XYZ file of N, CA, C and O in Angstrom:
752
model
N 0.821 -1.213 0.000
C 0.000 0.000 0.000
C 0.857 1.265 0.000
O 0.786 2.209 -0.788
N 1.682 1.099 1.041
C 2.854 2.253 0.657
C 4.160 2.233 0.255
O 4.766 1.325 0.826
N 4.907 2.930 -0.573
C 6.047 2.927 -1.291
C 6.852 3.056 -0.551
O 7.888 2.729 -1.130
N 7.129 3.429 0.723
C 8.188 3.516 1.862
C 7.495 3.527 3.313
O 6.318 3.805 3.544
N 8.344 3.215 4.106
C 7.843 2.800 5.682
C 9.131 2.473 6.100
O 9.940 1.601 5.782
N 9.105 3.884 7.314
C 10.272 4.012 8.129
C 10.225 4.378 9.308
O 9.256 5.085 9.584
N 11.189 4.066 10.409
C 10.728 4.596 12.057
C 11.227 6.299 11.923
O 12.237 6.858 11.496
N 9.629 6.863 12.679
C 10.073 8.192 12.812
C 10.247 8.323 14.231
O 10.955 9.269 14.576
N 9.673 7.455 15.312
C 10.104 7.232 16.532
C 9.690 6.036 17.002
O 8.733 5.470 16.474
N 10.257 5.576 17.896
C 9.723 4.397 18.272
C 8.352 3.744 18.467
O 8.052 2.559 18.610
N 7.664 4.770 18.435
C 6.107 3.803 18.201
C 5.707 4.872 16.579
O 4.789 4.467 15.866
N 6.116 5.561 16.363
C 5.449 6.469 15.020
C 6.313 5.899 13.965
O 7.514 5.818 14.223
N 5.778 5.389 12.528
C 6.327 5.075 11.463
C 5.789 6.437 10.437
O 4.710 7.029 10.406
N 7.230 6.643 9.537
C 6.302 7.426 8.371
C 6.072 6.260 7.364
O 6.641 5.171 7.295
N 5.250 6.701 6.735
C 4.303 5.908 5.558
C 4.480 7.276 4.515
O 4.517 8.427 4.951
N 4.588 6.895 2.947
C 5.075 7.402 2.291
C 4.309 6.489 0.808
O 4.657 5.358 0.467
N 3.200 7.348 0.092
C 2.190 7.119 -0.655
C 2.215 7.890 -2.063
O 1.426 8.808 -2.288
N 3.016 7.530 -2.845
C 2.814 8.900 -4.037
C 4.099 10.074 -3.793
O 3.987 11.190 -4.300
N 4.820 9.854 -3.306
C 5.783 11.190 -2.377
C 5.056 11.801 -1.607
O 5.547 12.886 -1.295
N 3.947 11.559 -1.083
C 3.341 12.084 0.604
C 3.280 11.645 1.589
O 3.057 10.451 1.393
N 3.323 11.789 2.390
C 3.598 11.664 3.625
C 2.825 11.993 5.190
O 2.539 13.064 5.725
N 2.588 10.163 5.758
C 1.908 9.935 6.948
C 1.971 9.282 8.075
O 2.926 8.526 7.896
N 1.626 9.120 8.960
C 2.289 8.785 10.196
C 1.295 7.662 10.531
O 0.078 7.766 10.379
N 2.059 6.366 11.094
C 1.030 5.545 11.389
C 1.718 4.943 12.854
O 2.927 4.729 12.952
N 0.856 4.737 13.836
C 1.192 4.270 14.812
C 1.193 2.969 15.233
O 0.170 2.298 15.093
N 2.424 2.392 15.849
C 2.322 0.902 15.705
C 1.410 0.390 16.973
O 0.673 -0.582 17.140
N 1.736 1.301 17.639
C 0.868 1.067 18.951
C -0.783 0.704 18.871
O -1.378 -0.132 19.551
N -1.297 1.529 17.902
C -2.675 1.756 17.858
C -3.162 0.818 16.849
O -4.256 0.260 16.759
N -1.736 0.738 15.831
C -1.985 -0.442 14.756
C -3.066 0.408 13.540
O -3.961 -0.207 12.959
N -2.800 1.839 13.311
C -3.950 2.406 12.503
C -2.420 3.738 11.674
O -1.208 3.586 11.520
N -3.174 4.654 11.428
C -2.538 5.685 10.632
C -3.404 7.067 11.326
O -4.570 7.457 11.261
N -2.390 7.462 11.880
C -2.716 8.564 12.671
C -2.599 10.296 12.172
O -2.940 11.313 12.776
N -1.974 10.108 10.829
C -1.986 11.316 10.273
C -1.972 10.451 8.657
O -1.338 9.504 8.193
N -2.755 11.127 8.293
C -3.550 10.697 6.554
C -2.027 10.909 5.835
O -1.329 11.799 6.322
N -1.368 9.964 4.456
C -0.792 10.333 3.632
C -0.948 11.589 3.043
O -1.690 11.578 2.061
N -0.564 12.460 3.292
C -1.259 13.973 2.226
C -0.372 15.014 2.318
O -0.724 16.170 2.080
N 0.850 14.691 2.670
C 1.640 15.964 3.284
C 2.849 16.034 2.772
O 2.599 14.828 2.792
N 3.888 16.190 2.338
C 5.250 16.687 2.082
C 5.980 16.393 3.276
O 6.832 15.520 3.444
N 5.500 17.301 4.145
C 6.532 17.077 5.234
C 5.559 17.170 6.722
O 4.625 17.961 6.859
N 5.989 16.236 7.709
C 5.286 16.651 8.741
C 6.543 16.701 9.864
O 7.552 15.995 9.867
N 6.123 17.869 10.914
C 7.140 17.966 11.906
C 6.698 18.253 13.085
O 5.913 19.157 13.371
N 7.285 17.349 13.919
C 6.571 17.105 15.336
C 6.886 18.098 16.242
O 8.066 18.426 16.370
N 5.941 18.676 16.950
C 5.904 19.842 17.717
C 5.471 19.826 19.322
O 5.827 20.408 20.347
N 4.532 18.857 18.953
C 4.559 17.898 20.935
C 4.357 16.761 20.548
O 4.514 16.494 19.357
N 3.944 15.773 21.490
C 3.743 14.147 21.515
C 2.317 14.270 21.045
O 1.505 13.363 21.230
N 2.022 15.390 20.442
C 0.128 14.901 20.278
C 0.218 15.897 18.744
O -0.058 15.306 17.700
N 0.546 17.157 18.682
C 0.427 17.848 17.721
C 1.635 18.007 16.742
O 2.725 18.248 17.262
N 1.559 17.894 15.327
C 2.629 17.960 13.950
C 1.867 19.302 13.242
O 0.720 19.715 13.077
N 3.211 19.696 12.943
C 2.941 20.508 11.705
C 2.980 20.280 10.489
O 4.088 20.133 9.972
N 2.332 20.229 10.052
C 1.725 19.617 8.461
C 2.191 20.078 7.605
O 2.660 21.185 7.872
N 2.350 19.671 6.316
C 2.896 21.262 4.999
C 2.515 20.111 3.817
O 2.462 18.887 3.702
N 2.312 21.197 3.109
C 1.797 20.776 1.702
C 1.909 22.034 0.685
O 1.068 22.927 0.788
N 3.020 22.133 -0.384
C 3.192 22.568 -1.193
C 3.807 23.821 -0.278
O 3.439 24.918 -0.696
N 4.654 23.861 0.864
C 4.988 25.104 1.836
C 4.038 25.593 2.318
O 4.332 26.671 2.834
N 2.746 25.274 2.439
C 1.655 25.567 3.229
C 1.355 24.728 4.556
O 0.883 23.591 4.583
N 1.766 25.610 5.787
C 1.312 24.636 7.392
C -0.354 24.809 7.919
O -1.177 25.724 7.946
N -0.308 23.242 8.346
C -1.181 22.967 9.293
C -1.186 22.632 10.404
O -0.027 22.727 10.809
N -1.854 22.269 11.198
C -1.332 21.961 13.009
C -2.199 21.179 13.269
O -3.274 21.642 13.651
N -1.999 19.427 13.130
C -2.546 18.460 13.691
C -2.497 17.679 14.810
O -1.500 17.378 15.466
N -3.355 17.445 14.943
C -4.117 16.674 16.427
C -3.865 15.132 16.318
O -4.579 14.587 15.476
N -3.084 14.394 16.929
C -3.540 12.912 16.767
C -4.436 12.589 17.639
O -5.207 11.676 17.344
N -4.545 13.190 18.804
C -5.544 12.754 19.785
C -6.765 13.306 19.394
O -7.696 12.703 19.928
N -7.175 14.358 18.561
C -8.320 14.931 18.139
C -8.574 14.146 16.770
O -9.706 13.896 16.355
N -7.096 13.694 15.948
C -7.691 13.264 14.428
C -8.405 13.899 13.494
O -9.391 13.621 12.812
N -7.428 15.147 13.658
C -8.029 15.686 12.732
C -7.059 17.237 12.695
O -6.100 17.224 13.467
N -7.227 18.344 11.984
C -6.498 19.158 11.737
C -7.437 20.620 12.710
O -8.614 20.972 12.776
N -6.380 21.018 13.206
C -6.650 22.277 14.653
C -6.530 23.387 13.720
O -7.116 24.400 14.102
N -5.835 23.489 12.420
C -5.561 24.656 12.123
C -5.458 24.291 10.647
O -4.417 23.686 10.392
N -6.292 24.507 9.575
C -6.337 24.068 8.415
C -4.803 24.103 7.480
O -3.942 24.777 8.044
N -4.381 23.495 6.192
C -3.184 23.732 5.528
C -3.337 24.874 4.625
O -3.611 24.850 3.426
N -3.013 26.362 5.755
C -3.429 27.350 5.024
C -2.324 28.228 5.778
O -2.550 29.375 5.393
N -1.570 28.248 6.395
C -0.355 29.676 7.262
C 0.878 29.126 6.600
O 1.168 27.932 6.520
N 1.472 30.003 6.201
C 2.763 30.283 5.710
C 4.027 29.968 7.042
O 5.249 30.051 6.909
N 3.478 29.706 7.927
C 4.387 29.612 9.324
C 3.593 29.256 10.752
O 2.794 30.071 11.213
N 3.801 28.284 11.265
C 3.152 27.875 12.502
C 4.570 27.611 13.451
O 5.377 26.702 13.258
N 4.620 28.315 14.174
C 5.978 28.611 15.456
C 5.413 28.035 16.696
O 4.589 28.608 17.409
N 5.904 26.882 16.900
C 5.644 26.645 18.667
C 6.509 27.532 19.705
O 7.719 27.755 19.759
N 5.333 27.988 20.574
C 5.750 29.338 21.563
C 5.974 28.359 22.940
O 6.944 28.397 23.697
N 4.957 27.603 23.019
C 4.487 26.519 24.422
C 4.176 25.699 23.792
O 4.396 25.647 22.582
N 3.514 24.747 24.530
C 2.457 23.675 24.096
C 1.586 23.675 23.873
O 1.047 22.672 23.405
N 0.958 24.801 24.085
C -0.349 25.068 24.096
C -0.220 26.543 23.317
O -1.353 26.774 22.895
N 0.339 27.232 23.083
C 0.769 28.434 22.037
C 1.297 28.391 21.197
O 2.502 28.158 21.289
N 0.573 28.632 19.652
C 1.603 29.134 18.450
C 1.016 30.508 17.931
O -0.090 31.048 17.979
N 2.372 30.859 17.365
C 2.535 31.829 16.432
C 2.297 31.198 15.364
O 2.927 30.294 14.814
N 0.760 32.047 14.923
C 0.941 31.579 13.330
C 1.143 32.652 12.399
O 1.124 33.776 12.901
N 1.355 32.563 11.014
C 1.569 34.040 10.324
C 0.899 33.000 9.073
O 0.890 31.786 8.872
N 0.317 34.303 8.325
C -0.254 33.853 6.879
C -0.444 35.189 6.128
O -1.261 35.965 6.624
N 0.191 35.564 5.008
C 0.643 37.026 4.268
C 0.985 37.718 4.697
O 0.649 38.885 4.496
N 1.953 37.280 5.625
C 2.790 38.385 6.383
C 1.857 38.816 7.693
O 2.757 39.209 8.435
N 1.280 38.900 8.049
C 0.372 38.872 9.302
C 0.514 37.589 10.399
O 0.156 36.444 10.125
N 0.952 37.893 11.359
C 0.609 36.995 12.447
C -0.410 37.227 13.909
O -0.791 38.301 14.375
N -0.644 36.025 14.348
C -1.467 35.935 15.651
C -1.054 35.197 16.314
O 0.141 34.923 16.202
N -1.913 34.505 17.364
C -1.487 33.707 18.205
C -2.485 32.175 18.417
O -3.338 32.499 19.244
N -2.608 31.389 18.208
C -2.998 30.411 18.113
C -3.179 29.111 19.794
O -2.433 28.162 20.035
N -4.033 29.437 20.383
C -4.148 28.744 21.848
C -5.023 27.403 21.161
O -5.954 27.490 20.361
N -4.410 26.132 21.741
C -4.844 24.856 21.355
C -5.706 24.608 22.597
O -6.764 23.996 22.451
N -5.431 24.925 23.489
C -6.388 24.765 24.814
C -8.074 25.312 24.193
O -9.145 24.707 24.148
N -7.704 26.619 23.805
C -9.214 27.331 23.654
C -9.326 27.064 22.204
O -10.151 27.804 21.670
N -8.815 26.329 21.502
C -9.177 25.975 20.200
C -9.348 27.290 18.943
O -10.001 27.139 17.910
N -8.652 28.479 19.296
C -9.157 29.529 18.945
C -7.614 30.536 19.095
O -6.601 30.413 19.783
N -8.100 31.601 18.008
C -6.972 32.135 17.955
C -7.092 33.269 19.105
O -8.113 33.891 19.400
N -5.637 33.404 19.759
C -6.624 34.503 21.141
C -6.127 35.853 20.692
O -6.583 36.951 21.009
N -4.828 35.503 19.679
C -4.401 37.131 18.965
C -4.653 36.852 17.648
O -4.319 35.837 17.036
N -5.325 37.901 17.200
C -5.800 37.617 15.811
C -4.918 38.094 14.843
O -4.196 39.090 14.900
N -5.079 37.111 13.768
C -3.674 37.003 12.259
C -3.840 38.591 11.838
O -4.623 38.779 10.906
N -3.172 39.817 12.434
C -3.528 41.663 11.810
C -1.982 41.856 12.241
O -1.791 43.065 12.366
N -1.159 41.342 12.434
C 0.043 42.195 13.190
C 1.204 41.228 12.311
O 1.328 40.015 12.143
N 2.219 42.833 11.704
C 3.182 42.269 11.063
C 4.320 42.449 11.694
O 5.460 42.455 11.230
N 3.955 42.597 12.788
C 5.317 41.888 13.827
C 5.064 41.463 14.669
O 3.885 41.774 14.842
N 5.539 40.587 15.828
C 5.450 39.981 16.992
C 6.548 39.587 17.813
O 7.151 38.568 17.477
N 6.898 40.177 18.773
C 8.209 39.905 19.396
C 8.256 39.119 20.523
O 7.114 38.660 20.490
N 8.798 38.616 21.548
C 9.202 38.093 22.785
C 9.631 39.424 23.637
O 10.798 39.749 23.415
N 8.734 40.504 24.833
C 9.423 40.911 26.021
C 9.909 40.560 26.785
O 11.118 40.680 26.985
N 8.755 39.753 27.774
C 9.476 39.569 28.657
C 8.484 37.835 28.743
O 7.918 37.328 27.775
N 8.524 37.334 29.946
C 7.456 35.823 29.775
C 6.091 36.032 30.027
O 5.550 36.404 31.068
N 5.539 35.707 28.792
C 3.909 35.708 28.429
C 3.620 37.477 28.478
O 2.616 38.100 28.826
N 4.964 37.950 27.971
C 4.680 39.259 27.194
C 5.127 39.562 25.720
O 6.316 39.566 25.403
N 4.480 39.723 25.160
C 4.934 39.984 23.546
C 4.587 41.075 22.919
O 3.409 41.239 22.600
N 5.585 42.043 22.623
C 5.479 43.338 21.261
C 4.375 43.007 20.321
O 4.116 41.806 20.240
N 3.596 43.908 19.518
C 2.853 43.730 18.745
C 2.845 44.769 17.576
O 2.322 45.805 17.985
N 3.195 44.856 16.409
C 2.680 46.591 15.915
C 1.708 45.971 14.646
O 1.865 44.814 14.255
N 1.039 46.571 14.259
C -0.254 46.855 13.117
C -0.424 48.373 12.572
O -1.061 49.292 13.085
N 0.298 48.359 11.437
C 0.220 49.173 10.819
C 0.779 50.799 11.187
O 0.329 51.944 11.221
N 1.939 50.138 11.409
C 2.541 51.151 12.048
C 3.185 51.120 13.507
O 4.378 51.229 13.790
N 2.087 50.943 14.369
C 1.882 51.476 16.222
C 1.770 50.039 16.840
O 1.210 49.049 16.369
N 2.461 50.191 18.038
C 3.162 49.321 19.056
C 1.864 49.287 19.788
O 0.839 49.968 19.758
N 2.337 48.100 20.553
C 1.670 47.770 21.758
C 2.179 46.434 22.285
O 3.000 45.861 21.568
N 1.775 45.774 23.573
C 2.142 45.038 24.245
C 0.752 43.712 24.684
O -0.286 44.107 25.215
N 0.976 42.109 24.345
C -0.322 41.464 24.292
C 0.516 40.524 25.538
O 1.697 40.227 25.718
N -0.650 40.272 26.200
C -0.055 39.382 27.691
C -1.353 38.232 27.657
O -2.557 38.247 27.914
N 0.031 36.871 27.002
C -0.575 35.520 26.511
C -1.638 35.624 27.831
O -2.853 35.687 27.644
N -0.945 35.635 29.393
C -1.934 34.880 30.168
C -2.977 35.459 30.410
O -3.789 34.587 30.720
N -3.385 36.327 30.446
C -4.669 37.182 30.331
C -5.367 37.293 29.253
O -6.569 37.436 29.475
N -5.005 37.279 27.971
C -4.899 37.235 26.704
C -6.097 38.499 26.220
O -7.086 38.592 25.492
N -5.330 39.301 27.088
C -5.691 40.614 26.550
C -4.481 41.831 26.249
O -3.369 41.510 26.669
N -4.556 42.976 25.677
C -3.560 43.611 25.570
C -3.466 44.381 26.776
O -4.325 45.102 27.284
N -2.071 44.076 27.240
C -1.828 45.622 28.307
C -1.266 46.625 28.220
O -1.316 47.421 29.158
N -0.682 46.856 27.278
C -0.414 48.264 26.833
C -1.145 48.308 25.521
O -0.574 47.617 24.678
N -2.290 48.938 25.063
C -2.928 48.626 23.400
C -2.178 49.207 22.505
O -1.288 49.984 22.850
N -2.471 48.868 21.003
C -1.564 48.935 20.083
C -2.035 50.526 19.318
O -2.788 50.687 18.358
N -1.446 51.362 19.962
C -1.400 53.074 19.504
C -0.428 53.766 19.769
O -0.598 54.976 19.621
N 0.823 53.332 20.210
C 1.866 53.904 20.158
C 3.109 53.894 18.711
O 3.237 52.987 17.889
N 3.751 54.963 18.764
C 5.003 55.069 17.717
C 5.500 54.200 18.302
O 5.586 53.249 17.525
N 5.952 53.917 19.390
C 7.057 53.389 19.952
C 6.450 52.586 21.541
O 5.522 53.004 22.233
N 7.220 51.474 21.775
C 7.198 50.785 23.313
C 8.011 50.296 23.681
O 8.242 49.165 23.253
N 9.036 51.000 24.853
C 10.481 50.402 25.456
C 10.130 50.157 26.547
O 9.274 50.883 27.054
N 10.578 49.240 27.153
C 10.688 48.388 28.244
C 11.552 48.819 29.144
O 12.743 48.623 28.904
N 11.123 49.588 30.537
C 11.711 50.081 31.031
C 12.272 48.614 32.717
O 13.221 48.707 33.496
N 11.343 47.669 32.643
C 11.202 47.068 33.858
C 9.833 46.069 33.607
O 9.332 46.322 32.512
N 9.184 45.107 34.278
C 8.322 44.140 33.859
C 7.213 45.480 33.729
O 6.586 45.830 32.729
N 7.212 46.029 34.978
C 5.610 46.940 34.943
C 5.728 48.095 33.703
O 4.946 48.167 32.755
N 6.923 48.999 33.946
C 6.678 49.925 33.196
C 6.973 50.317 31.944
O 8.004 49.677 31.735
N 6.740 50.992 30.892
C 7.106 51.296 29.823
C 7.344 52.417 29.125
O 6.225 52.913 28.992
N 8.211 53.192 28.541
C 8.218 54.095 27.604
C 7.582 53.986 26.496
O 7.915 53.327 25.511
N 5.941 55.134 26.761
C 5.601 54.742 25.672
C 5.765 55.860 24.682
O 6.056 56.917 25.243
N 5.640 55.961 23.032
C 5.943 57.224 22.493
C 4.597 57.475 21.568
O 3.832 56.584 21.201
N 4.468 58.957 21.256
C 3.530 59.237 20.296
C 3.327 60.319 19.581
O 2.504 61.097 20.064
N 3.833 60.632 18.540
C 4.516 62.271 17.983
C 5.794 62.675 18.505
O 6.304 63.792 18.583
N 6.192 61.574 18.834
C 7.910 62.266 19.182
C 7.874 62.268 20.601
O 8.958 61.998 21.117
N 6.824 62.524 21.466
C 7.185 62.821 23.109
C 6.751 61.633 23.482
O 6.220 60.896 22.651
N 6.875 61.327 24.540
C 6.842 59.845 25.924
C 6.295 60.415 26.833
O 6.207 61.608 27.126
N 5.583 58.691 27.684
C 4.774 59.077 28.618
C 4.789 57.447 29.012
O 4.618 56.512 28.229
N 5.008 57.390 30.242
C 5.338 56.597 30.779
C 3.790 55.655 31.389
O 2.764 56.157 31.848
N 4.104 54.206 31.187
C 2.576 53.144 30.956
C 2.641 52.308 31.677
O 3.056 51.254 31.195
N 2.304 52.307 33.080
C 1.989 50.741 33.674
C 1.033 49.817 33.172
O -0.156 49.938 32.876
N 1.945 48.727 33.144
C 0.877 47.418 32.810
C 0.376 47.132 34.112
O -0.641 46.527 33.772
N 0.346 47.127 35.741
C -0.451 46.611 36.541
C -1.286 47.568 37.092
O -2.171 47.291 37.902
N -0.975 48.990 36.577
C -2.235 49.279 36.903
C -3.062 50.021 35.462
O -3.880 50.929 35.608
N -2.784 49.605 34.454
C -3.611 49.399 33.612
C -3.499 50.923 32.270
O -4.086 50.934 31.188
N -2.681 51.913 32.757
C -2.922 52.990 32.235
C -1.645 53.893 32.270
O -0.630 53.557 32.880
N -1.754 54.943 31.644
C -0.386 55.712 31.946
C -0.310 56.542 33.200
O -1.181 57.160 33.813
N 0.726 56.412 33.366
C 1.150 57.532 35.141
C 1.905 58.444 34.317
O 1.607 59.534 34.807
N 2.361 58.570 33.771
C 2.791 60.100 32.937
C 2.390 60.077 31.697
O 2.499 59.116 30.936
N 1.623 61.777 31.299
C 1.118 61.826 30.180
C 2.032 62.010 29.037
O 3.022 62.718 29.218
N 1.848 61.506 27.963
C 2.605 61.842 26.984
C 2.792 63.393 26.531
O 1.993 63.917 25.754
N 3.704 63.963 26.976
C 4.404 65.014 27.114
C 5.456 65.568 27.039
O 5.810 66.728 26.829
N 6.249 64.054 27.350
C 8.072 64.455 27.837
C 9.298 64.640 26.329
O 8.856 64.868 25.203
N 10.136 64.557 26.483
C 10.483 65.191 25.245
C 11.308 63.909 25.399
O 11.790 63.619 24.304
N 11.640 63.060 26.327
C 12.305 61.519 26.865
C 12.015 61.434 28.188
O 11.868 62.381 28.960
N 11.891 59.609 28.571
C 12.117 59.473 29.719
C 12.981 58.520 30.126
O 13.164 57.663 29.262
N 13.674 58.335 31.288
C 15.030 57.653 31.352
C 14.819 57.299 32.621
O 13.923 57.735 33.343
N 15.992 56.170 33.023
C 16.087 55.456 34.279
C 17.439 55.872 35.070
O 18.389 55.450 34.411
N 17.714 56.288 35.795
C 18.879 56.466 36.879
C 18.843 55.615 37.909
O 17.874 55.453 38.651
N 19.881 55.063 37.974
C 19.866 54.129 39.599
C 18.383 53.491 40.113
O 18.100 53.259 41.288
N 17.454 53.251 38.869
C 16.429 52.406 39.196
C 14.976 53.358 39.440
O 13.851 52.884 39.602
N 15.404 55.090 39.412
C 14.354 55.397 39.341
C 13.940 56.023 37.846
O 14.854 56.334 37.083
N 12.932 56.152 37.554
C 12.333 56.952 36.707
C 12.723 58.532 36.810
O 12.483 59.228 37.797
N 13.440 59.028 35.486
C 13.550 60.435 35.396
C 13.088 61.396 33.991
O 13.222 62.619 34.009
């Protein structure tokens, strides 16, 4: 039935149909990811990333079936439960827990701050998205967002700064300053 069959780990074989490519488990004694793929690459003990013609998907063996159709140009494992996906240059964030994207595919950048904080800009203007809340805490309307410390931030907008706590939700200095800077740990 298939043209090649090889160990991809000790209980996962690839199976290899036409030059595509599927995963069958010896354990289960079945085929746990369909022949249909180019390349698949394992990302936890339950979920692969799929590709077909350079197009990713993000499959489930325990679900059997595909979490994220063969349609993103890039699926990035963040956690186990978090990816970065991007598709035309746009990325989001992809939670397998909530089955749902919790940052939506609009932002053509996405960075790493600090843990379960990530840069964001759209079309221009910054902001700051915090996976575990999975809401934004600094929103995305700034020129600029520097990281002054976990809480606070330099934020910018026409050239002047104004300084933005994320725990308490808002700015403590209005955007006004012409810069703001740190000395020996305080704010100046």
């Amino acid at each position: 039935k298939y043209s090649e069959v090889y160990e991809f780990t000790p209980s996962l074989y690839w199976v290899v149909n036409n030059g595509l490519r599927g995963l069958f488990s010896v354990s289960d004694n079945r085929l746990v990811i369909p022949a249909e793929y180019d390349n698949i690459s394992k990302c936890t003990e339950d979920l692969y990333d799929v590709c077909k013609d350079n197009i990713d998907g993000l499959f489930s063996i325990s679900a059997g079936k595909l979490l994220l159709p063969v349609a993103y140009n890039v699926i990035y494992k963040r956690t186990d439960d978090l990816f970065e996906v991007v598709r035309n240059k746009l990325g989001g964030f992809f939670s397998v827990s909530a089955g749902k994207f919790i940052l939506p595919l609009e932002f053509g950048d996405i960075y790493m701050i600090a843990k379960n904080l990530y840069g964001v800009a759209k079309d221009g203007l910054h902001g700051i998205f915090s996976v575990s809340t999975r809401k934004f805490a600094i929103p995305v309307e700034f020129d600029g967002v520097t990281r002054i410390n976990r809480d606070l931030y330099d934020v910018e907008k026409n050239g002047l700064h104004g300084l933005f706590s994320i725990s308490a939700g808002k700015l403590l200095l209005p955007i006004k300053y012409i810069s703001i800077g740190v000395k020996k740990g305080e704010v100046i």
